[in-house]
Coordinates of C-alpha atoms in Angstrom, one line a residue:
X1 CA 25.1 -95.7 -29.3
X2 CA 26.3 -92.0 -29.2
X3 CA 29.3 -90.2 -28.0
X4 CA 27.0 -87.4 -26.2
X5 CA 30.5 -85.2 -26.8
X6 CA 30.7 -85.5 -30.2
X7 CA 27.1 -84.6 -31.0
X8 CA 25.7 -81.9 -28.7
X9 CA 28.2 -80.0 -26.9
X10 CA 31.6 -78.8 -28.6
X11 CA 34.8 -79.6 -27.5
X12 CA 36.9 -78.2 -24.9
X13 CA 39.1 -76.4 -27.9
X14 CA 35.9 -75.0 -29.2
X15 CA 35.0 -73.1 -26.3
X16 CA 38.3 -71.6 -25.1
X17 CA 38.5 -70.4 -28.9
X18 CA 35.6 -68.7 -28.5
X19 CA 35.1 -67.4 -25.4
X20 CA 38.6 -67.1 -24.4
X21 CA 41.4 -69.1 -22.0
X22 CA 39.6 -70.0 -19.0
X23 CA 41.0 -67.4 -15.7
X24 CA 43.6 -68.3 -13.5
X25 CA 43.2 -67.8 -9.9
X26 CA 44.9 -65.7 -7.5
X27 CA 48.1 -66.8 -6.7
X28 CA 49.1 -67.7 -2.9
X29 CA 51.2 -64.6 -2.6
X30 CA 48.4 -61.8 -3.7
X31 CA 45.6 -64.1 -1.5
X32 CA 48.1 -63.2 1.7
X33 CA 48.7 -59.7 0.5
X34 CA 44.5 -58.9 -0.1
X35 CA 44.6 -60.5 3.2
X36 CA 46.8 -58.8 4.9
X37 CA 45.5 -55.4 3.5
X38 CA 41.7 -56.6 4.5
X39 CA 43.2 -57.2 8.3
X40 CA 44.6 -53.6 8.4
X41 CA 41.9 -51.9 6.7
X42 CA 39.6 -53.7 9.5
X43 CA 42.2 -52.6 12.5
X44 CA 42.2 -48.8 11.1
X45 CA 38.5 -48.9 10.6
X46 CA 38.3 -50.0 14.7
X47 CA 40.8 -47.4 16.0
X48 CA 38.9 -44.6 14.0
X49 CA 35.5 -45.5 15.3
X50 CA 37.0 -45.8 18.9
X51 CA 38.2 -42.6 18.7
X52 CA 35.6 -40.3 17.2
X53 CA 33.2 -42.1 19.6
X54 CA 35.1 -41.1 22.6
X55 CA 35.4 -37.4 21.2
X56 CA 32.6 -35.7 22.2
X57 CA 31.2 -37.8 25.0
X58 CA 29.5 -37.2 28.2
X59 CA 29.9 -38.7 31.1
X60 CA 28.7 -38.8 34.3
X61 CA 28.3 -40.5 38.1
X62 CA 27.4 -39.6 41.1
X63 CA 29.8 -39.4 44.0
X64 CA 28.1 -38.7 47.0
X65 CA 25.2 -36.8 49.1
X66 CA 24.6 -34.8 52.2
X67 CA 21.2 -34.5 53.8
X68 CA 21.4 -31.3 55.0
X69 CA 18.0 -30.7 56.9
X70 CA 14.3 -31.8 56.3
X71 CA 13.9 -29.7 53.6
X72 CA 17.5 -29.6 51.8
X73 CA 19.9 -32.1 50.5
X74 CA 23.2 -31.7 48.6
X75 CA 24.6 -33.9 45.8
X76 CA 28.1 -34.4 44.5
X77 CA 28.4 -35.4 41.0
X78 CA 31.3 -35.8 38.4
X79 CA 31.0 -34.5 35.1
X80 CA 33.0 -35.4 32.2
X81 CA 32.9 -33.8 28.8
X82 CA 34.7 -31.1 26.2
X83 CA 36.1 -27.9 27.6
X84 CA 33.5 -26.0 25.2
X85 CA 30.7 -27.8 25.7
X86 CA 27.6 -27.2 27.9
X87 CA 25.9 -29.8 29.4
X88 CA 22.8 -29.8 31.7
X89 CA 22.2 -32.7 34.8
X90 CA 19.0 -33.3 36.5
X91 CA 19.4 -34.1 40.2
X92 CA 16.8 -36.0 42.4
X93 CA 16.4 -36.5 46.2
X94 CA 15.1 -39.8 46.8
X95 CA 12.7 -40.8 49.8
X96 CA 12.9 -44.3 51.8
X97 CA 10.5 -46.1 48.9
X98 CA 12.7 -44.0 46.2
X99 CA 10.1 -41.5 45.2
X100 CA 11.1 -38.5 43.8
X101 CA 11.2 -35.6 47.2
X102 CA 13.5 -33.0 45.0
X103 CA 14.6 -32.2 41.9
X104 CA 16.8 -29.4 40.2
X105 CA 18.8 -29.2 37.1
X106 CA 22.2 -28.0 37.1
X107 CA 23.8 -26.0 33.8
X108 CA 27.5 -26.4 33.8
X109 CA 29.0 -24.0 30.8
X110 CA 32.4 -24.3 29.3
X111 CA 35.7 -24.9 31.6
X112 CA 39.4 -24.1 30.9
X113 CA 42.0 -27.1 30.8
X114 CA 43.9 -28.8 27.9
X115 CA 44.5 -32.7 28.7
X116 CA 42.2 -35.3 29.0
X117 CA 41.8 -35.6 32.2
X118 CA 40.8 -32.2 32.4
X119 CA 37.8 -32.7 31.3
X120 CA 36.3 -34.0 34.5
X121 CA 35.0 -32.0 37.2
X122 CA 33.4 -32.4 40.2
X123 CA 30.5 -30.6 41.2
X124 CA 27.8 -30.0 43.8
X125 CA 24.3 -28.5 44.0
X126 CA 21.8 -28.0 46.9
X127 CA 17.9 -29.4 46.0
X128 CA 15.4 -27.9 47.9
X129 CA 12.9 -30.9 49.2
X130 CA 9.0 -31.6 49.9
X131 CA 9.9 -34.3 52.8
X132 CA 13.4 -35.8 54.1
X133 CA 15.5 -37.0 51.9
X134 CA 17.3 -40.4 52.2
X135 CA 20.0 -40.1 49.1
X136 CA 20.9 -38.0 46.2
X137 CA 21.0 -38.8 42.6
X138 CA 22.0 -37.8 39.1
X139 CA 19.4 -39.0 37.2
X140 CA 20.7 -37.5 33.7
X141 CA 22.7 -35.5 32.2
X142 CA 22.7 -33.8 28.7
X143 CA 24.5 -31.6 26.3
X144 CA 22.9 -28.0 25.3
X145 CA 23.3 -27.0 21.8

């Protein structure tokens, strides 16, 4: 019978002579340092995505509504976005079975301030109406190039 070593495939000297020592692996200390690195590369690459998402943004809600008469109704919005930008918000009046009885949109341009939380305002606008109203809405708001 025959060693199957010794006649088809060469020995373990033959091959490291030939194609080289065979690699080592990292050792325990660089594996914690790559990582370490990978964790704060990963904790940076979060914080700058949070951040430049939040730059720019608009926001907005409604805070309240006056039915003035049969034919007028008044919301009260907030508005938050940059001090340069302007954004446009389209109001409804709403009926009993929430069809649409007004509508307007509303351009607010650039405001002064410096901090963050300067950046909200609050804001409110008259729609005129086909019937009586029962509550007023910001249905969306936009930014204007």
């Amino acid at each position: 019978m025959r060693n199957p070593q010794t006649v088809g495939s060469p020995a373990p000297s033959d091959i490291s002579q030939r194609y080289g020592a065979a690699r080592r692996g990292l050792s325990p200390r660089a594996q914690r340092g790559l990582i370490v690195g990978a964790l704060l590369l990963a904790f940076a690459t979060a914080v700058w995505f949070t951040v430049s998402l939040n730059i720019g943004r608009l926001e907005y809600q409604d805070v309240g509504y006056t039915i003035v008469s049969d034919s007028r109704a008044e919301v009260d919005f907030e508005v938050t976005k940059d001090f340069e930008d302007t954004a446009q918000c389209m109001l409804h009046a709403l009926d009993d079975s929430y069809a649409i009885v007004g509508a307007r949109i509303v351009t607010i341009g650039p405001h002064e301030g410096s901090s963050e939380a300067q950046r909200s305002r609050y804001y409110s606008a008259e729609l005129r109406t086909e019937y009586r109203a029962v509550t007023g809405i910001v249905d969306s708001c936009w930014l204007v190039d």
